Short mmCIF file of C-alpha atoms and ligand atoms in Angstrom, two decimals:
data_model
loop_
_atom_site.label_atom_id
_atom_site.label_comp_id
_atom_site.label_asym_id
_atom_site.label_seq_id
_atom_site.Cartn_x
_atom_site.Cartn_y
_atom_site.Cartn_z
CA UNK A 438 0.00 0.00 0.00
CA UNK A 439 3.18 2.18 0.96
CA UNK A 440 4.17 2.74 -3.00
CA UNK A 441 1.00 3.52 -3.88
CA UNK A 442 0.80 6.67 -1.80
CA UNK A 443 2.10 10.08 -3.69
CA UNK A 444 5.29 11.37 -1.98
CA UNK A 445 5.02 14.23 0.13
CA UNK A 446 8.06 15.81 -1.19
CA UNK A 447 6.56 15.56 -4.90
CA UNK A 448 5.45 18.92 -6.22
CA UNK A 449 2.06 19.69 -7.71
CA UNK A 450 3.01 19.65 -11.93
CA UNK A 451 1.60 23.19 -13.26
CA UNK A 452 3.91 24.32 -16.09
CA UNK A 453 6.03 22.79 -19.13
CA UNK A 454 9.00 22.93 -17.16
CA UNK A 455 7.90 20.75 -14.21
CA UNK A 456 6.20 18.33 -16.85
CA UNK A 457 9.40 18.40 -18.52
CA UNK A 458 11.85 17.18 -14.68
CA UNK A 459 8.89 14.59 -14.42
CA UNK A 460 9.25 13.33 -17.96
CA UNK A 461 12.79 12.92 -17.65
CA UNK A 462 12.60 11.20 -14.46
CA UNK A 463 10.23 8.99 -15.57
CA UNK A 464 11.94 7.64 -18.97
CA UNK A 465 15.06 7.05 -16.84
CA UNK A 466 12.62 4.72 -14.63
CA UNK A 467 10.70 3.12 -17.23
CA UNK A 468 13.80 2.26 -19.28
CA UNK A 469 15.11 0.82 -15.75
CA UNK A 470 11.91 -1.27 -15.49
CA UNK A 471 11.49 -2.55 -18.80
CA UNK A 472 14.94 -2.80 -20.11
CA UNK A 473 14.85 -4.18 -23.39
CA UNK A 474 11.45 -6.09 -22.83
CA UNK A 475 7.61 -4.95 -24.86
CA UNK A 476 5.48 -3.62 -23.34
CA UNK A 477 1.60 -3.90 -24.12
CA UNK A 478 -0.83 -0.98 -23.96
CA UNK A 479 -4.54 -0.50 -24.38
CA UNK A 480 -5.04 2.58 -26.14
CA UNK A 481 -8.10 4.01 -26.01
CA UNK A 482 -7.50 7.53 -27.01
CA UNK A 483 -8.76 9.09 -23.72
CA UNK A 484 -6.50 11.56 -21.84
CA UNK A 485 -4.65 8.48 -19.41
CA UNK A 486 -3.93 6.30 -22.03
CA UNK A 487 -2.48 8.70 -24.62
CA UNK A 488 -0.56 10.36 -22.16
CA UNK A 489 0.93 6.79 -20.89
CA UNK A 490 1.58 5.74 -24.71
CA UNK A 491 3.20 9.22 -25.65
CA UNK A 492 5.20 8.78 -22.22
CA UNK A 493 6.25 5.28 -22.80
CA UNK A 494 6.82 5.89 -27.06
CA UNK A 495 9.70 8.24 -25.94
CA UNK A 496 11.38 5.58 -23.69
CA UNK A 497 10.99 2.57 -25.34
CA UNK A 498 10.18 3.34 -28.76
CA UNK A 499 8.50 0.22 -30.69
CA UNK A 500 8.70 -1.88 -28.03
CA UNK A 501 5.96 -0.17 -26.27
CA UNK A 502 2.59 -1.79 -28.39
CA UNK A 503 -0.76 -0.05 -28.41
CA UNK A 504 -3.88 -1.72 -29.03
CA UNK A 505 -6.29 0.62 -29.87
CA UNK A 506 -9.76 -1.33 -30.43
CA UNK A 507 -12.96 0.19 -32.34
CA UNK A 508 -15.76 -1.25 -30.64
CA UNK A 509 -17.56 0.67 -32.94
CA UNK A 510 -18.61 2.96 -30.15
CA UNK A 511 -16.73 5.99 -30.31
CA UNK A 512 -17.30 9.23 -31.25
CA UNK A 513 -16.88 10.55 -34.72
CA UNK A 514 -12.90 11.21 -36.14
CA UNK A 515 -11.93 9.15 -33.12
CA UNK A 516 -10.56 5.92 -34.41
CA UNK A 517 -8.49 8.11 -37.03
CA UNK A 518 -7.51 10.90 -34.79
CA UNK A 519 -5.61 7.43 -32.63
CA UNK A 520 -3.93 6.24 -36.05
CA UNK A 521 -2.95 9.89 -36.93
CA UNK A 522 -1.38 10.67 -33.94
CA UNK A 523 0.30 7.76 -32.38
CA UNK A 524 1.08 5.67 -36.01
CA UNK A 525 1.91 8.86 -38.37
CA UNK A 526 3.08 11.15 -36.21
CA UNK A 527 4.76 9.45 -33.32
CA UNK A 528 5.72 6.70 -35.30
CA UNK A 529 4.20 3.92 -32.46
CA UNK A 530 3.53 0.80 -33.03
CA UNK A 531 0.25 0.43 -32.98
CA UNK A 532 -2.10 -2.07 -33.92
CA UNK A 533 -5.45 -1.10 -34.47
CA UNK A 534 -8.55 -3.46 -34.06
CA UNK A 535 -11.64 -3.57 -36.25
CA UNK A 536 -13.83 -5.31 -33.93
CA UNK A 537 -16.96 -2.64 -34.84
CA UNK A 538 -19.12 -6.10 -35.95
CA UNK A 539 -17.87 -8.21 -33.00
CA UNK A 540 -19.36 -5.92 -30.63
CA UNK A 541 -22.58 -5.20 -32.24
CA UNK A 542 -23.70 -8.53 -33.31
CA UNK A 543 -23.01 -9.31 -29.35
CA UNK A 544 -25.42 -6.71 -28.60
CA UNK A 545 -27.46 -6.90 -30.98
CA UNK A 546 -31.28 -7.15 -29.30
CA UNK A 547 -29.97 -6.19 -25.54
CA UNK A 548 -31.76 -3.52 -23.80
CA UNK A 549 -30.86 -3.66 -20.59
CA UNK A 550 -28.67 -0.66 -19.61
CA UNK A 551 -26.18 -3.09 -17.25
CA UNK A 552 -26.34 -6.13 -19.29
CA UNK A 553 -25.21 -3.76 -21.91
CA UNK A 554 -22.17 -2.36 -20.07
CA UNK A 555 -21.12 -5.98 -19.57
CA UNK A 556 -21.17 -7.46 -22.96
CA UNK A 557 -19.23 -4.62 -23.68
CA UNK A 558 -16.69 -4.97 -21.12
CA UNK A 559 -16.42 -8.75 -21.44
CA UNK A 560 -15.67 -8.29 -25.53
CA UNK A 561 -13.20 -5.73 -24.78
CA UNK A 562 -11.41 -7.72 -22.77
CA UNK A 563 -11.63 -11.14 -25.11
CA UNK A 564 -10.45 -8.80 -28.33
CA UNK A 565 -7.69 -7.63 -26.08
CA UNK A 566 -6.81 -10.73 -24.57
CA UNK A 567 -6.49 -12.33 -28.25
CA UNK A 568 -4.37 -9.47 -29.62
CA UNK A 569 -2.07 -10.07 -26.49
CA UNK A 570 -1.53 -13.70 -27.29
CA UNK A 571 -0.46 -12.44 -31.14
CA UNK A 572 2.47 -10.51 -29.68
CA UNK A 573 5.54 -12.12 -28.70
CA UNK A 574 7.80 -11.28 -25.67
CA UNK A 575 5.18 -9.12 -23.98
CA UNK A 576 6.38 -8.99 -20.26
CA UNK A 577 4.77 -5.98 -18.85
CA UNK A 578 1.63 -4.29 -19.15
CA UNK A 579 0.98 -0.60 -19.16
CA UNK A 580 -1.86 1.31 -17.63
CA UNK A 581 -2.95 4.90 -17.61
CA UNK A 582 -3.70 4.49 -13.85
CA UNK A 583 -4.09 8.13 -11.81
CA UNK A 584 -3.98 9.40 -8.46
CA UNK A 585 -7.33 9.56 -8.12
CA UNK A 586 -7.83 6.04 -9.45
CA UNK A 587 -5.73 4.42 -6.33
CA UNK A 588 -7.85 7.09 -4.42
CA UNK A 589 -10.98 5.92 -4.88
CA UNK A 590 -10.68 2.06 -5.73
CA UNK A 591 -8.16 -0.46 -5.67
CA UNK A 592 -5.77 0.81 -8.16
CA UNK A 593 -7.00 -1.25 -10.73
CA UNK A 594 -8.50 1.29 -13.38
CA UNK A 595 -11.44 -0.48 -13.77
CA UNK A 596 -13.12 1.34 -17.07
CA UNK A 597 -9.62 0.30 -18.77
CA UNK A 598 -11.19 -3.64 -18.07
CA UNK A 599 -7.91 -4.74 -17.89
CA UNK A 600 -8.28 -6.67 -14.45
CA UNK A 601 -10.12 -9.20 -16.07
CA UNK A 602 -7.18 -10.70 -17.89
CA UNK A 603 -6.39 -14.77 -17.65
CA UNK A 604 -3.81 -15.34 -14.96
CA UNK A 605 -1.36 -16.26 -17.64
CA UNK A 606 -1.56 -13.05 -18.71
CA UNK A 607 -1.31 -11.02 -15.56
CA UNK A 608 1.50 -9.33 -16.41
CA UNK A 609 4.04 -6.91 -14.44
CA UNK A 610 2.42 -3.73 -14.66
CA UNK A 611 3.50 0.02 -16.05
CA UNK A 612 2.28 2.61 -14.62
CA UNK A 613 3.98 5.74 -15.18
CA UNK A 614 1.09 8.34 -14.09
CA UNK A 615 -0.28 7.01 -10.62
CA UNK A 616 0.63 9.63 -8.68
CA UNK A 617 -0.52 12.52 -10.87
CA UNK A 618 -4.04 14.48 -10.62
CA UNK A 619 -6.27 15.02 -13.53
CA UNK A 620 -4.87 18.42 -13.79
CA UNK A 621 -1.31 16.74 -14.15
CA UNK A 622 -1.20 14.54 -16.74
CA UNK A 623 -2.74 16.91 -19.02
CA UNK A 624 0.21 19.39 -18.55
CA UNK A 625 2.38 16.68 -19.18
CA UNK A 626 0.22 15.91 -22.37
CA UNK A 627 0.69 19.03 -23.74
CA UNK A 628 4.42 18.86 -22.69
CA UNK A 629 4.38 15.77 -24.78
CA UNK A 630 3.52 17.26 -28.28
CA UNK A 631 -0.06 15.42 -27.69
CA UNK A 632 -2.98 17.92 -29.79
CA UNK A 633 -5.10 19.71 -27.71
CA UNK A 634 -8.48 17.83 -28.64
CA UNK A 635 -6.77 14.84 -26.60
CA UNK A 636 -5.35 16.37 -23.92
CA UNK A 637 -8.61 18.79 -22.91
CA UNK A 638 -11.00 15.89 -24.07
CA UNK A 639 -14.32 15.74 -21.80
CA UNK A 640 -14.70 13.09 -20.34
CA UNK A 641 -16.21 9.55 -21.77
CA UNK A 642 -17.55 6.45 -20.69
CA UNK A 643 -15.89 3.09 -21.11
CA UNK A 644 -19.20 1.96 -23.04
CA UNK A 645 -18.69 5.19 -25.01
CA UNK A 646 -21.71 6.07 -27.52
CA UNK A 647 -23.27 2.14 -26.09
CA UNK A 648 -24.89 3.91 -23.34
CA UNK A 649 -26.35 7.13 -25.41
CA UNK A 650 -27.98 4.74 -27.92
CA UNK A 651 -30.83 4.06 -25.88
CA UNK A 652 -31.69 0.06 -25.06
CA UNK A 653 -31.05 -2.32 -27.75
CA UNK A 654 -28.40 -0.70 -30.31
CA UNK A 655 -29.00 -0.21 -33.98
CA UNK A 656 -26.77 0.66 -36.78
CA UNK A 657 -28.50 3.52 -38.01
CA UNK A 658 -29.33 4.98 -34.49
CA UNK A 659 -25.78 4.75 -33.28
CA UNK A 660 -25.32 6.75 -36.48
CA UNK A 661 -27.70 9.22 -35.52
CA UNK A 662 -26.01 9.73 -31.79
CA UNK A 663 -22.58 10.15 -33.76
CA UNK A 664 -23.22 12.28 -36.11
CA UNK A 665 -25.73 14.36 -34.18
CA UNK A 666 -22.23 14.63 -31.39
CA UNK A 667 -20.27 15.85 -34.07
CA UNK A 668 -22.19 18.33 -35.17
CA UNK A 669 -23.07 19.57 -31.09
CA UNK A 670 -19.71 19.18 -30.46
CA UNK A 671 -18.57 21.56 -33.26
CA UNK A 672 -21.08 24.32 -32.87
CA UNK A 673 -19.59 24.22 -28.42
CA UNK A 674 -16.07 24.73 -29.88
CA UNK A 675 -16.89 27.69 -32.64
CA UNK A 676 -19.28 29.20 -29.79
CA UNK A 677 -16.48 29.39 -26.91
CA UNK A 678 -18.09 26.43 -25.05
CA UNK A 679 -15.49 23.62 -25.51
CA UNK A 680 -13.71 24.58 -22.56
CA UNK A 681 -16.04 26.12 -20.42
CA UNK A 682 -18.81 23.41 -20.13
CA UNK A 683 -17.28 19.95 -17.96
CA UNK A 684 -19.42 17.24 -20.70
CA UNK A 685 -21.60 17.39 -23.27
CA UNK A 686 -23.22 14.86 -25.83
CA UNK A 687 -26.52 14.12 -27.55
CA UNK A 688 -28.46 10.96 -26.61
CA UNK A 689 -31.04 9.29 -29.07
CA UNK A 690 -34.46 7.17 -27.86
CA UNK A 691 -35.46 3.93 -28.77
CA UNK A 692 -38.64 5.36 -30.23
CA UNK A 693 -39.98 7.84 -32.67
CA UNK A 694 -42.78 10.00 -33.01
CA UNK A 695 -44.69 11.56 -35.66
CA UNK A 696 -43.15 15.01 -38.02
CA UNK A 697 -43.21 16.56 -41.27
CA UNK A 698 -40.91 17.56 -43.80
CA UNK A 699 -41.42 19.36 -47.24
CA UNK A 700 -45.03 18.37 -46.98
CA UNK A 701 -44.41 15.21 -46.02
CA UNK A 702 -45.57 13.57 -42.77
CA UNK A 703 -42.36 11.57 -41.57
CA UNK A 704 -41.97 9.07 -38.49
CA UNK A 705 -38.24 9.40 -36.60
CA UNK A 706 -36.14 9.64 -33.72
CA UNK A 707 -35.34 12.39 -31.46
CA UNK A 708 -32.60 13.59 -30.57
CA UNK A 709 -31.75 14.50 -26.65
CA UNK A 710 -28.95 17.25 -25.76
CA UNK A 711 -27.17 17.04 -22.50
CA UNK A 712 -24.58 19.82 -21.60
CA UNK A 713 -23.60 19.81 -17.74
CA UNK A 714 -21.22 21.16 -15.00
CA UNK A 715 -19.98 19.73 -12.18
CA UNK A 716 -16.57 19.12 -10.03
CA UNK A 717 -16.76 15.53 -9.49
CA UNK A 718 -19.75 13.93 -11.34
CA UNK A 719 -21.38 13.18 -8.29
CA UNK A 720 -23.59 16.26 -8.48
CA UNK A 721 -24.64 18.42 -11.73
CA UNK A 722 -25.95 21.70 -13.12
CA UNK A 723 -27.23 22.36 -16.58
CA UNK A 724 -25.25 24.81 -18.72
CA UNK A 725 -27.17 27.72 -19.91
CA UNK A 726 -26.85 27.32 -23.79
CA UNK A 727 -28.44 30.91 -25.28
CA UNK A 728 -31.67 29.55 -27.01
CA UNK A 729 -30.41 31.06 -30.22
CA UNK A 730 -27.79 28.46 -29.99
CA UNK A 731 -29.95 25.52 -29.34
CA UNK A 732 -32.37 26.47 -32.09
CA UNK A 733 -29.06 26.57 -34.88
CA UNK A 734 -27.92 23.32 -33.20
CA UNK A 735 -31.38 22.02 -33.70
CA UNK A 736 -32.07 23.18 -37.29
CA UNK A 737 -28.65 21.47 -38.12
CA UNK A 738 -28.90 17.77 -36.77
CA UNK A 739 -33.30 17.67 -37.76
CA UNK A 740 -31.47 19.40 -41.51
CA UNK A 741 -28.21 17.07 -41.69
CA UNK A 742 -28.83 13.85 -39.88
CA UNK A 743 -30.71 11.06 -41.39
CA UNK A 744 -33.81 9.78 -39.32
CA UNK A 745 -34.22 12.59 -36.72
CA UNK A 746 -36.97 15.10 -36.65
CA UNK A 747 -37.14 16.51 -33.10
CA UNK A 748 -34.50 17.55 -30.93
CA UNK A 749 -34.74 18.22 -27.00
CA UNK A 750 -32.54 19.70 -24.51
CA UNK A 751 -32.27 18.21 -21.28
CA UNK A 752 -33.10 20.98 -18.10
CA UNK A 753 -32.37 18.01 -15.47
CA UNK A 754 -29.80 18.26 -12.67
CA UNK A 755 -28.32 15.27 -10.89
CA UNK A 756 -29.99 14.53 -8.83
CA UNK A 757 -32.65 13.63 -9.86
CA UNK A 758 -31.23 13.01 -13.15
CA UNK A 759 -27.91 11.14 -13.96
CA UNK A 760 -25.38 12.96 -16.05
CA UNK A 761 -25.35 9.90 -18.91
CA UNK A 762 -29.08 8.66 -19.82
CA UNK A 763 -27.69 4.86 -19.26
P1 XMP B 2299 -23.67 9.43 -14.30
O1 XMP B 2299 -24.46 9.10 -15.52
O2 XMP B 2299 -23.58 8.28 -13.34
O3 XMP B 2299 -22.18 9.70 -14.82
O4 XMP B 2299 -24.14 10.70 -13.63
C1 XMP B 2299 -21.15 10.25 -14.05
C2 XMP B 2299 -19.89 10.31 -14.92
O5 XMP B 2299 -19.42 8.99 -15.19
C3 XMP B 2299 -19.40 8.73 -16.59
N1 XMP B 2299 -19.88 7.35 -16.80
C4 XMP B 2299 -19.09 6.29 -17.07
N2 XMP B 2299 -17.77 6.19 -17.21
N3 XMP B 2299 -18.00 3.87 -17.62
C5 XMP B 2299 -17.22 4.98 -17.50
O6 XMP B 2299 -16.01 4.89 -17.65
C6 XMP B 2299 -19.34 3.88 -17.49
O7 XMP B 2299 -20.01 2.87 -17.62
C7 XMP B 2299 -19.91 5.17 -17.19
N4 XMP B 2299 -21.18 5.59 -16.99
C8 XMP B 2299 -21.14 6.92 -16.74
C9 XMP B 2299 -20.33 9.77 -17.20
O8 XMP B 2299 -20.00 10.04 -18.56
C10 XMP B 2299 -20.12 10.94 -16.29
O9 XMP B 2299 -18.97 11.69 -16.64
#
């Protein structure tokens, strides 16, 4: 329990310069660890993980490898912002999973909000698993565990569903950021050359767009969620709102109600907005989005997106509402 408490003496990280001592220190001590051994990483392209790969790429090079899978689930550019990054730029090796009809067939007719959440966890962890038996050599396993993660739980970053791996698999783990805050490792981030849309990124559930396409998932509603994201998503960041609100998404129903269009009565989905603030998730308030706003965002996903004719913005707090609709 003793090494996973933050040393006293360590100082809080706020600028490029202290990112850059704690970058340094922690290459010399990965390189120590690893030696000339691989290392495995699930990339997911959230804040920890990038940060850990871009961390890692600089002291080991190739022999770090990223898994990045596509459940199929993400948001929109996601997948390719990953490949972009890590394989182009930073020259990683990464291998990059196309498991989109894995995970949908498996959840294909399931409704049920937890049941859900664990057919997704259980693939990701199979698809991982398999991918990890492909590689030779691997002896150590890295995780973008944080502070707050050893804080609050075990230490195991659960979301990451890495804990679930056979024991012959349970290897010696990497984890280069578990004694930073939040706040930290995006300052070091940015210190590592990562682009701001990963290191400020809001933040996202494991199950990703899975729990804002509401009960069982379709194709061409999980469509709907994504693009209608995209396009909320765009309007926050040319309206000053991508760094002031903490999350916001669009959510989409499981049933549709009557419209019309050019004359022509039509039958589709609605789409839900959620845009909230809070400090640590446990409580919420809604963001006041100027109605002007809503009504462009509005006239853009019923105009652009397929199979939507009524969108809604969501006035509820938590409590009594949750933040995600799942
Ligand atoms: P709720 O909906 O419980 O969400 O108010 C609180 C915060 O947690 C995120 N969230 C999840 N994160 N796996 C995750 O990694 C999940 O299954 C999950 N469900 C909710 C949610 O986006 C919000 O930031």
């Amino acid at each position: 329990m003793e090494n996973n408490k933050r040393p006293d003496s360590m100082k809080r990280i706020t600028n490029e310069t202290l990112a850059g001592a704690f970058i340094d220190e922690q290459v010399t001590l990965v390189k120590k660890q690893v030696g000339d051994k691989k290392v495995l990483l699930a990339l997911s392209g959230g804040v920890d993980s990038s940060v850990v790969a871009a961390l890692l790429i600089k002291a080991i090079g190739k022999n770090l490898v990223c898994v990045h899978v596509n459940h199929g689930l993400l948001r929109k550019g996601e997948p390719e912002q990953v490949v972009e990054v890590f394989r182009n730029q930073m020259n990683a090796n990464l291998v990059y999973v196309d498991a989109i009809d894995r995970f949908l067939n498996k959840l294909e007719g399931v409704a049920e909000p937890e049941k859900k959440r664990k057919i997704i966890g259980a693939e990701f962890i199979r698809v991982f698993e398999e991918e990890a038996r492909k590689q030779e050599g691997i002896e150590f396993l890295a995780q973008g565990t944080i502070y707050p993660d050893i804080l609050e739980s075990d230490g195991v970053k659960a979301h990451h569903n890495v804990g679930g791996l056979p024991e012959d698999l349970k290897f010696e783990l990497v984890e280069p950021l578990k004694f930073l805050y939040k706040d930290e490792v995006r300052v070091v981030g940015k210190a590592l050359g990562l682009p701001d849309g990963m290191v400020y990124r809001q933040p996202f559930p494991g199950p990703g767009l899975g729990v804002r396409c509401l009960g069982a998932i379709t194709r061409d509603r999980l469509e709907i969620v994504r693009e209608s994201d995209a396009i909320l998503r765009e309007e926050f960041a040319k309206n000053g709102l991508e760094g002031k609100v903490w999350q916001y998404f669009t959510a989409v129903p499981d049933f549709r109600s009557v419209g019309v269009k050019n004359g022509k009565r039509t039958y589709a989905y609605p789409v839900i907005l959620r845009a909230v603030n809070t400090k640590d998730a446990m409580t919420a308030t809604v963001e006041n989005v100027p109605f002007e706003l809503l009504q462009h965002i509005t006239n853009r996903i019923t105009g652009e997106v397929e199979g939507v004719n009524r969108v809604l913005y969501d006035l509820t707090p938590k409590p009594c509402g949750t933040i995600e609709w799942e």
